[in-house]
Coordinates of C-alpha atoms in Angstrom, one line a residue:
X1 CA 25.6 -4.7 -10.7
X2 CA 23.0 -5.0 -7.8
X3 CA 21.8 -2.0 -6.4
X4 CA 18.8 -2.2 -3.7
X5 CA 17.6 1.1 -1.5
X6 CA 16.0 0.5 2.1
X7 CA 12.9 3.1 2.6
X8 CA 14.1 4.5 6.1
X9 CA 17.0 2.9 6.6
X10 CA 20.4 4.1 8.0
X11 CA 23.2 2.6 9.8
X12 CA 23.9 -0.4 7.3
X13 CA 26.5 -2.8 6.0
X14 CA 26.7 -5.7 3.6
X15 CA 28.8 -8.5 2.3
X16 CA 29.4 -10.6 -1.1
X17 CA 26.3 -12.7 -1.5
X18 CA 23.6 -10.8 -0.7
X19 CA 24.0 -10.5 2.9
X20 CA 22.9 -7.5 4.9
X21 CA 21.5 -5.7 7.5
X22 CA 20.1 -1.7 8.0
X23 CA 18.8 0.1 11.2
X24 CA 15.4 1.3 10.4
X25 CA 14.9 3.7 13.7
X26 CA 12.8 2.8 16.2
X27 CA 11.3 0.0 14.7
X28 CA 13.6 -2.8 13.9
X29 CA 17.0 -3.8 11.2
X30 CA 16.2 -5.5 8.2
X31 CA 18.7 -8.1 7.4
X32 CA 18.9 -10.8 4.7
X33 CA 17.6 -13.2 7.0
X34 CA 14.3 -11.2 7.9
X35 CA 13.3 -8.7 10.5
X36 CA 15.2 -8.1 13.4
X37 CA 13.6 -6.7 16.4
X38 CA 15.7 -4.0 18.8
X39 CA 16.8 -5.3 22.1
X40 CA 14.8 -4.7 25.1
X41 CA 16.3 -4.8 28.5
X42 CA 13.6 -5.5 30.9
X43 CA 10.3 -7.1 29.3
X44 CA 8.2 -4.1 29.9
X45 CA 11.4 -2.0 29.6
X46 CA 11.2 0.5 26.3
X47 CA 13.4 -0.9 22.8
X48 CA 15.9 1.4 21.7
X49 CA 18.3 1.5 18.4
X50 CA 21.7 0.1 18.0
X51 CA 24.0 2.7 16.3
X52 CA 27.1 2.3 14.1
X53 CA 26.8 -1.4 13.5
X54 CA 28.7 -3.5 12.1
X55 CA 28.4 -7.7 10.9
X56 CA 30.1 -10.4 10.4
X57 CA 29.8 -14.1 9.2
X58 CA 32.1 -16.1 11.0
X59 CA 30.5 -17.9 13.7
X60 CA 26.7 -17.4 11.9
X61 CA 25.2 -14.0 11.2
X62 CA 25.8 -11.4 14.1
X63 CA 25.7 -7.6 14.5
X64 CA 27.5 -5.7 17.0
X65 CA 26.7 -2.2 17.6
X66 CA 26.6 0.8 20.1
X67 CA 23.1 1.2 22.6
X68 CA 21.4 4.3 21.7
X69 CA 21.5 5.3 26.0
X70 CA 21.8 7.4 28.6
X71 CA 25.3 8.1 29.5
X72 CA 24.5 6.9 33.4
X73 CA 21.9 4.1 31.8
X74 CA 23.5 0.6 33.0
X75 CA 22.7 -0.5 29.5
X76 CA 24.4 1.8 27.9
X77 CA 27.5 0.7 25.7
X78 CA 27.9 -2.2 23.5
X79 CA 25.7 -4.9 22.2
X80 CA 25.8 -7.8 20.2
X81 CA 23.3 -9.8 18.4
X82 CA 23.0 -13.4 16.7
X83 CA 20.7 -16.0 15.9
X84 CA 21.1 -17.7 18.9
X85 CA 21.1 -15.6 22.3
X86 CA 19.3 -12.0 19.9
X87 CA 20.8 -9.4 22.0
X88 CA 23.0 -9.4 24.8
X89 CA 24.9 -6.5 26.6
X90 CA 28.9 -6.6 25.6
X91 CA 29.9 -3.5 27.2
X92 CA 29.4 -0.2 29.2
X93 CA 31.7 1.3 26.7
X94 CA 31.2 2.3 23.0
X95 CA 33.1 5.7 22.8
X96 CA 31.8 8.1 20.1
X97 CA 31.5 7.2 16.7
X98 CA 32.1 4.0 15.0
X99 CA 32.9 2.6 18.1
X100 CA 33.1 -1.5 17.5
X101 CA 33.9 -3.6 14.9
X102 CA 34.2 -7.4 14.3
X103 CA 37.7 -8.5 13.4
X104 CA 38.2 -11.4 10.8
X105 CA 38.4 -14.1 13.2
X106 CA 34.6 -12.8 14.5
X107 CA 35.8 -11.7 17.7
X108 CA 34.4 -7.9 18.8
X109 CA 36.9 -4.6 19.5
X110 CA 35.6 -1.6 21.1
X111 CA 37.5 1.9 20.3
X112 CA 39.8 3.5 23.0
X113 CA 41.5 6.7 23.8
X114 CA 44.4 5.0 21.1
X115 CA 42.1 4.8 17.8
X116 CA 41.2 8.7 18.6
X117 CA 38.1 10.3 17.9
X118 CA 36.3 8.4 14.9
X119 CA 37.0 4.6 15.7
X120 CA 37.5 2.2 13.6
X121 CA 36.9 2.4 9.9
X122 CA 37.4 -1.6 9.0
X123 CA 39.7 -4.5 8.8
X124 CA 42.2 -4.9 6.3
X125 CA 42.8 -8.0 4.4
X126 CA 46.0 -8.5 6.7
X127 CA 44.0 -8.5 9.9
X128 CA 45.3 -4.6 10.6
X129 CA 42.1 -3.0 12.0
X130 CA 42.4 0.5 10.5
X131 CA 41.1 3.7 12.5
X132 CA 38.6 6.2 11.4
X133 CA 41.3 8.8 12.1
X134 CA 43.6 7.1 9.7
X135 CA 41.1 7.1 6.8
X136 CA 39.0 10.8 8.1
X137 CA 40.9 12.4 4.9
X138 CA 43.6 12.2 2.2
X139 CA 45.7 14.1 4.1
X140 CA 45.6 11.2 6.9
X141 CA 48.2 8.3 7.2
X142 CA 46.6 6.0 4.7
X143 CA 45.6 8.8 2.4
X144 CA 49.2 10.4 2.2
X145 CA 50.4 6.5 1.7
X146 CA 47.9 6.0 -1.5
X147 CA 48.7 9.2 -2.8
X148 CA 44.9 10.5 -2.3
X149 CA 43.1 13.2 -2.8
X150 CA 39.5 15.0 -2.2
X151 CA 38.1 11.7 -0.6
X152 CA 36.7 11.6 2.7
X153 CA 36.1 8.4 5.6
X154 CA 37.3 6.1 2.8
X155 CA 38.3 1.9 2.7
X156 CA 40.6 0.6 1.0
X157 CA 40.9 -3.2 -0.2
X158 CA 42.9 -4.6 -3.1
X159 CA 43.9 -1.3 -5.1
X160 CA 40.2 -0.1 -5.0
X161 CA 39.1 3.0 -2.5
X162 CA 35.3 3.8 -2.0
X163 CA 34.5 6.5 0.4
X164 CA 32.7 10.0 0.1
X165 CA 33.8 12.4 -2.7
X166 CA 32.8 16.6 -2.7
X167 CA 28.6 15.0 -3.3
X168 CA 28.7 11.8 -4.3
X169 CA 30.1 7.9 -3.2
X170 CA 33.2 7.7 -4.8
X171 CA 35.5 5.0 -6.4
X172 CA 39.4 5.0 -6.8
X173 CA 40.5 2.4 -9.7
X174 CA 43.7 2.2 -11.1
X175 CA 44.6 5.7 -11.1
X176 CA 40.9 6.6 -12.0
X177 CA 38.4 8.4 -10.3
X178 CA 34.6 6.9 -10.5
X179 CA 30.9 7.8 -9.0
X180 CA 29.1 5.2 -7.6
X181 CA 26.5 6.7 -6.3
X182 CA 25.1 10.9 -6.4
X183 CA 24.1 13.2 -3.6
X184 CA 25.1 12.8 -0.2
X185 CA 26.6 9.4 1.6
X186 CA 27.4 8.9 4.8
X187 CA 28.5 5.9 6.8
X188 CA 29.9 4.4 3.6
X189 CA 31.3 0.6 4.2
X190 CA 32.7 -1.4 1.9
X191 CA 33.9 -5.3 1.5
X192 CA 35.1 -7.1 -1.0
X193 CA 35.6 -11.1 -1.6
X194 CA 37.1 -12.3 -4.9
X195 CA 36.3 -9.5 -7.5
X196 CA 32.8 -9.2 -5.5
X197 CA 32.5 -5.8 -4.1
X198 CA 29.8 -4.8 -1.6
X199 CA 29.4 -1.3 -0.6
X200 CA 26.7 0.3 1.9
X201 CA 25.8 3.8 2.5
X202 CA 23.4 6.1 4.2
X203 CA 21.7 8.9 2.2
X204 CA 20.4 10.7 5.1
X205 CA 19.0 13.9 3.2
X206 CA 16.7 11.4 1.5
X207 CA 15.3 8.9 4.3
X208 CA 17.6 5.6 2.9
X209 CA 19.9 3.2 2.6
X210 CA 21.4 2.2 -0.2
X211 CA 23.3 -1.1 -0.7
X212 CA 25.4 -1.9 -4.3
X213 CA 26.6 -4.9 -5.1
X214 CA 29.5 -5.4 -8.7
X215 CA 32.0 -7.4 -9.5
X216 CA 35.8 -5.1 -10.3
X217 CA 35.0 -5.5 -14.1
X218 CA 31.7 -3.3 -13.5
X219 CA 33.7 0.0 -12.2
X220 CA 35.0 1.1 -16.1
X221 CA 31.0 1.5 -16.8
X222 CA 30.3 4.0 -14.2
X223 CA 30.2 8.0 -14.7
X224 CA 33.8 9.4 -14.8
X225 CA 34.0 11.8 -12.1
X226 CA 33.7 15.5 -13.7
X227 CA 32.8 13.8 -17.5
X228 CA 29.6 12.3 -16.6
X229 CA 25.8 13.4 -16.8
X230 CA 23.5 13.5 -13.9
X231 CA 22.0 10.5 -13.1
X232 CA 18.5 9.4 -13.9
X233 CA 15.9 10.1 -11.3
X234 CA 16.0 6.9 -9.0
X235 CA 13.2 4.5 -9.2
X236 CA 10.1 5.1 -6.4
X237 CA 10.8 3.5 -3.2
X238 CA 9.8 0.1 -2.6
X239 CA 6.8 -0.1 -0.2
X240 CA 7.0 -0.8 3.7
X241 CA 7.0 -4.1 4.8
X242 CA 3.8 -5.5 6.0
X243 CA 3.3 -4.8 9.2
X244 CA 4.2 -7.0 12.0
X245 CA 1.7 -6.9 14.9
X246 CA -0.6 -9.4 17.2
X247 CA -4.4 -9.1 16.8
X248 CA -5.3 -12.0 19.3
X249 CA -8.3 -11.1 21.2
X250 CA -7.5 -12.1 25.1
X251 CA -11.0 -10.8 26.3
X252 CA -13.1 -13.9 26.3
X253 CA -10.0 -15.6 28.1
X254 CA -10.4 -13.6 30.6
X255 CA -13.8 -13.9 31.1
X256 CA -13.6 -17.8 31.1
X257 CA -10.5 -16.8 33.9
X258 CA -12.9 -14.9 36.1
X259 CA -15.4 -17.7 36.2
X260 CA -13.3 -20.6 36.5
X261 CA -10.9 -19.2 39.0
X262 CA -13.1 -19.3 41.9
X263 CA -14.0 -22.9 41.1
X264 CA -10.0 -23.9 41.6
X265 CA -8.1 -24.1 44.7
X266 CA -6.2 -20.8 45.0
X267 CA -5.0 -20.2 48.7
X268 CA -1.2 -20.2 47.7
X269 CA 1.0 -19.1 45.6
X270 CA 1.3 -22.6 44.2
X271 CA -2.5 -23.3 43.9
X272 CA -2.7 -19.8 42.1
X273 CA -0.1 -21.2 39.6
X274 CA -1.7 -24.4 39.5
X275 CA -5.0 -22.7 38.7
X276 CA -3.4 -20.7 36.0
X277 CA -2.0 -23.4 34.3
X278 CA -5.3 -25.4 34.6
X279 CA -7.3 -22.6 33.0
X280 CA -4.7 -22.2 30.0
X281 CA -5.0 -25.9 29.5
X282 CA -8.7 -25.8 29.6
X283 CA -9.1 -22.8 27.3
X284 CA -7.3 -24.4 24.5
X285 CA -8.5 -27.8 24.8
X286 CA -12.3 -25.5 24.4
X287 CA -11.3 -23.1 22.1
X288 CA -8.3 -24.6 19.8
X289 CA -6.6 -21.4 20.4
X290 CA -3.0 -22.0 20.1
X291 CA -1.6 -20.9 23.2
X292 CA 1.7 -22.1 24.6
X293 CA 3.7 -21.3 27.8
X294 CA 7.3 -21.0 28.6
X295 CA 9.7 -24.1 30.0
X296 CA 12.3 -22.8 32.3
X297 CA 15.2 -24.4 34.5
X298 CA 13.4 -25.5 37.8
X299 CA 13.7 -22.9 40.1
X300 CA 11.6 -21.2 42.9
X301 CA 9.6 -18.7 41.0
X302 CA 8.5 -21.6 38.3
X303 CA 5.8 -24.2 38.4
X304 CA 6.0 -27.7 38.2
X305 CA 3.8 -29.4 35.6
X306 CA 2.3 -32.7 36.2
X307 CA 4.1 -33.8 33.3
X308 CA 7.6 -32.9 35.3
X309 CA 8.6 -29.8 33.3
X310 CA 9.2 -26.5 35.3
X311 CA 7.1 -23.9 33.3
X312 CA 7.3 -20.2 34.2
X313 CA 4.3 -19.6 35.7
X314 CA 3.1 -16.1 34.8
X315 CA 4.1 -16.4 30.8
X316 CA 1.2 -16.9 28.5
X317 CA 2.6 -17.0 25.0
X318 CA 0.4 -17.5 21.4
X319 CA 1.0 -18.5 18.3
X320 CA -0.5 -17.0 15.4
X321 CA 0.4 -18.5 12.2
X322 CA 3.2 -17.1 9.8
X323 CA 3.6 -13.8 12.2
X324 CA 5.4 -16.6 14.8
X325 CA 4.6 -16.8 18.3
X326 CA 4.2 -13.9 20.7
X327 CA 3.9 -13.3 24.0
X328 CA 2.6 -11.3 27.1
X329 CA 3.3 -11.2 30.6
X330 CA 0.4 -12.4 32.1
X331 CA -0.5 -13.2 35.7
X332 CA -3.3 -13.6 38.6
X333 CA -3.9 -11.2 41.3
X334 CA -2.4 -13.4 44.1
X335 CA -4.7 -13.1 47.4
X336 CA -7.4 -11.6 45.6
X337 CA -11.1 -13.6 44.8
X338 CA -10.6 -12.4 41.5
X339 CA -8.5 -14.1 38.5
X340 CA -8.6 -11.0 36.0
X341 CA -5.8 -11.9 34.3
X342 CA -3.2 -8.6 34.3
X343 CA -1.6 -9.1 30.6
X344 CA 1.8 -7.0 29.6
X345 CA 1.4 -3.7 27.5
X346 CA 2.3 -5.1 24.1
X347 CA 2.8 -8.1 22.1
X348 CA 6.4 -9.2 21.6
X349 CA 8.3 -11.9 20.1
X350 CA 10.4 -14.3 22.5
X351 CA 14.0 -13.9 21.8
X352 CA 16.3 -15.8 21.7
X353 CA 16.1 -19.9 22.3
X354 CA 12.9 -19.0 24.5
X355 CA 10.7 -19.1 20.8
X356 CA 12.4 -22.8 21.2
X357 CA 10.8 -23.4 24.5
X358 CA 6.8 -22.8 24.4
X359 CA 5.1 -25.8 24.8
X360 CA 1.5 -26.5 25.3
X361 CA 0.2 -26.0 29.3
X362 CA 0.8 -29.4 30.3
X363 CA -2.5 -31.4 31.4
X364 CA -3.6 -31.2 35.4
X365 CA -3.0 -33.4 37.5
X366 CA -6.1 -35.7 36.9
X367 CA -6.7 -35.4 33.7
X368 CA -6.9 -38.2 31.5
X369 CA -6.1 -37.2 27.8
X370 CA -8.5 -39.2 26.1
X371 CA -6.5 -42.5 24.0
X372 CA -6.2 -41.8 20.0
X373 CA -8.7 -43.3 18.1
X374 CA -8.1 -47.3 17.5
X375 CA -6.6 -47.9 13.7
X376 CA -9.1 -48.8 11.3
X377 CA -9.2 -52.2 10.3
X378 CA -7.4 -53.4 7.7
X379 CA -8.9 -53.4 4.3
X380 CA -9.4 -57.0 3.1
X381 CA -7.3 -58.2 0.1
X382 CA -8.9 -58.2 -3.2
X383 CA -9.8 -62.1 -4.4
X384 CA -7.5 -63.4 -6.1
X385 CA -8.7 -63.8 -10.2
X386 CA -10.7 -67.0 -10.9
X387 CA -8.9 -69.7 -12.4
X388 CA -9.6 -69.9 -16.1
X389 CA -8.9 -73.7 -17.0
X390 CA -11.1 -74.5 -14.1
X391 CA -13.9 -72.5 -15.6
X392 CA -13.5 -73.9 -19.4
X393 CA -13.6 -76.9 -18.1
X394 CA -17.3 -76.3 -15.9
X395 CA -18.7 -74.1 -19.1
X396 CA -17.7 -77.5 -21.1
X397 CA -19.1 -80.0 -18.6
X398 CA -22.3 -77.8 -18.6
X399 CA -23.0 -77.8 -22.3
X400 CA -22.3 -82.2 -22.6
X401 CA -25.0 -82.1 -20.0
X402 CA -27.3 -79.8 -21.8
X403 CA -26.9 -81.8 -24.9
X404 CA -27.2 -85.2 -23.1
X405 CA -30.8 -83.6 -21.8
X406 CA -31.8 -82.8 -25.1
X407 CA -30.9 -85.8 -26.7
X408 CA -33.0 -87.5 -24.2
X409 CA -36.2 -85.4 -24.2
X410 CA -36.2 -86.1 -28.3
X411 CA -35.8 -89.8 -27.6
X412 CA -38.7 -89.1 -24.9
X413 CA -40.8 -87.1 -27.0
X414 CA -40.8 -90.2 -30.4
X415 CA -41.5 -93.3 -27.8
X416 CA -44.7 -91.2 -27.3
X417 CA -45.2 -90.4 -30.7
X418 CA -45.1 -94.4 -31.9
X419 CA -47.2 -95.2 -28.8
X420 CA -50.1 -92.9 -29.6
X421 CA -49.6 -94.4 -33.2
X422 CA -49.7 -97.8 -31.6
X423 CA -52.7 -97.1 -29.5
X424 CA -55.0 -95.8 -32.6
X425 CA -54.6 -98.4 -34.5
X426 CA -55.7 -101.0 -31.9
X427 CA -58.8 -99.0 -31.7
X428 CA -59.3 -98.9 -35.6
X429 CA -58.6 -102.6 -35.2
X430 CA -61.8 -102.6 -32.4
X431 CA -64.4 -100.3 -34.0
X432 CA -63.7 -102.9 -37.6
X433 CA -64.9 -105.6 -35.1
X434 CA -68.2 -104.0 -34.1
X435 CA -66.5 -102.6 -30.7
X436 CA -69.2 -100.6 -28.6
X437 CA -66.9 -98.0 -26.5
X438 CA -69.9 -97.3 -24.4
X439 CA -70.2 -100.8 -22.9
X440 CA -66.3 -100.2 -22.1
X441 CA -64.2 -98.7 -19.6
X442 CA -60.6 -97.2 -20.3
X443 CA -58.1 -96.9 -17.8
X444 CA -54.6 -95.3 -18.1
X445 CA -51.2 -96.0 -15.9
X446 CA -48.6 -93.2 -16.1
X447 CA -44.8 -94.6 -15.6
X448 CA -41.9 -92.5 -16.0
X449 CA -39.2 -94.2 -18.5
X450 CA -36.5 -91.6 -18.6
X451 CA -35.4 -88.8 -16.4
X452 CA -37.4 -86.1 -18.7
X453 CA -40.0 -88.4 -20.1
X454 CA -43.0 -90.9 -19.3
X455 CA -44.7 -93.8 -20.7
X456 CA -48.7 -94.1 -21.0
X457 CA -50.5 -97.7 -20.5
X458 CA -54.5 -98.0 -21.6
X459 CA -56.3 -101.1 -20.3
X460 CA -59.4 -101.4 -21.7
X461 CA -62.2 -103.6 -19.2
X462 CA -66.1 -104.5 -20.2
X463 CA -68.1 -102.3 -18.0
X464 CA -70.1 -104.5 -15.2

């Protein structure tokens, strides 16, 4: 068993699965699927709650509801939400209370003089679509067929009836009476898929919804009604969402408006749009603020971009991050030397496809966007790795020659030796012969012999 409270919520209804939505007045429903904001006729029109709605899944998520108006207002009646138009006006008529209802093949009903004073109270498995004056009481058609009593605006689905008991949400099971839920519930709704019950209710007295979700083999654990204790106290509300709000700054836009404005052609009406668009397209490309602009169907209140696209041409729209795009009205004072731009009282968010449709302001004519940066060039491939035979073979040819050297340089280095031997003894052999060396003159002839080695040749000459 699943039970959630909504802090401030009151019309409500859910399905199996966690699906759901709740009216929080004046502010917006919360739904499964996030925040939805209330419909707004005109854009600087006032929003205004939906009352008594109800939801459905066929065809995508929608909600369909009656306009909290003015009896004479021409927007009075019936409206419908989904994902894909947000709100749109159904009807002029939604007669007192639950007044519309989704049937199972998703199409909407609005209550007539024939369902009576309290509407319809839901759809029966059968398709039937049962009236709130059929299930008011157990004295009422369905009641007397069940064999009810002492249960009030109650729904019944597959043997099980949940409705409103003398101060608490009440269960009917198999010939047993069960509380769901203490104190008093209004609005109760209930839907069931498999053995997946879903059951909604407003606790008004307290400020909240609360939505249950059990499976049929849950009921036999809650309180007996008349046997049971008082509940525990219920757990502290969870906390409002964060708020949802813009924060962008338009001042220095406008002051980079007033400036540029008289700088820009602006004589008529399509020079004034021009001029707009060009100083949207100019602040962003300065600033990097993210702001956008409307495309519309080509008409002749829109402006022609020079990229082709028809743009309305007084829509200034802003993205900020994860609180999605926003928007203000936002034109020039046409005629006037001044471009103080005149934004819209608040911030809202498109709705609709219209979120689907903000674009960047396209670039004037003669502009040139400057080209993207060329690619850089390619890295070079890696070498590929050296060949190692090759190199065994150069390390060996290397080391034959080193040896060969050496070999040669010791060859070198005895031919000296046994000439310097050779050379001693012919002087021993002179000086034993009474040889004078100072009536002699010695003279010596270098010649190389080997690549790393030289040979030395005395000649020995009588002095003159």
């Amino acid at each position: 068993m699943n039970r959630v409270e909504i802090a401030g919520g009151t019309f409500s209804e859910n399905l199996p699965g966690g699906l759901f939505h709740s009216l929080i007045p004046g502010r917006y429903f919360r739904s499964h699927e996030g925040y939805i904001l209330l419909p707004r006729p005109a854009p600087s029109g006032p929003e205004f709650d939906v009352l008594y709605t109800r939801m459905t899944m066929v065809g995508g998520f929608q909600l369909v509801g009656q306009a909290q108006r003015e009896h004479t207002d021409p927007a009075r009646g019936t409206w419908r939400w989904n994902d894909a138009e947000g709100w749109t006006h159904v009807s002029t008529e939604a007669p007192g209370v639950y007044p519309c209802i989704f049937d199972n093949a998703g199409h909407v009903h609005i209550a007539g003089p024939a369902q009576g004073s309290q509407g319809f109270r839901y759809v029966s498995e059968t398709g039937e679509i049962v009236s709130g004056d059929d299930t008011l009481n157990a004295q009422r058609r369905i009641g007397v067929q069940l064999g009810l009593h002492n249960i009030w605006e109650f729904t019944h689905r597959n043997g099980i009836t949940i409705g409103q008991g003398e101060a608490y949400a009440l269960i009917v099971y198999q010939g047993q009476r069960y509380i769901l839920e203490h104190g008093g519930c209004w609005n109760i709704n209930f839907n069931m898929a498999g053995t997946e019950l879903a059951v909604s209710m407003w606790k008004r007295d307290e400020g909240k919804a609360v939505l249950f979700w059990l499976d049929v083999s849950e009921i036999a654990s809650l309180p007996v009604e008349g046997v049971s204790p008082p509940p525990p106290p219920p757990p502290p509300p969870p906390p409002d969402p964060p708020e949802d709000r813009m924060n962008y700054n338009t001042g220095p836009l406008n002051e980079y408006a007033q400036a540029r404005w008289l700088e820009l052609p602006h004589g008529t009406r399509h020079e004034q749009a021009a001029a707009l668009f060009r100083i949207l397209y100019e602040y962003r490309q300065r600033t990097g603020d993210p702001i956008e602009v409307f495309r519309k169907g080509c008409t002749d209140t829109t402006f022609t971009g020079s990229d082709g696209h028809c743009y309305a041409e007084d829509i200034c729209v802003i993205n900020e991050g994860a609180n999605g795009k926003w928007y203000k009205d936002v034109g020039v004072a046409f005629g006037a030397p001044s471009a103080g731009l005149n934004f819209g009282a608040g911030w809202q968010h498109p709705n609709g496809n219209d979120a689907a449709n903000c674009f960047p302001p396209p670039p004037p004519a003669g502009v040139v966007e400057p080209p993207d940066p060329p690619d850089p060039p390619p890295t070079p491939p890696d070498p590929p790795p050296p060949n190692t035979s090759e190199l065994r073979n150069r390390v060996m040819a290397l080391e034959a020659r080193c040896a060969q050297i050496e070999h040669e340089q010791q060859e070198a280095a005895a031919l000296n030796v046994q000439a310097f031997a050779n050379l001693q003894q012919q002087i021993e052999l002179l000086e034993s012969l009474g040889f004078d060396p100072a009536e002699w003159t010695f003279k010596a002839n270098v010649s190389r012999t080997l690549a790393h080695s030289h040979t030395v040749t005395v000649t020995v000459e009588r002095k003159a």
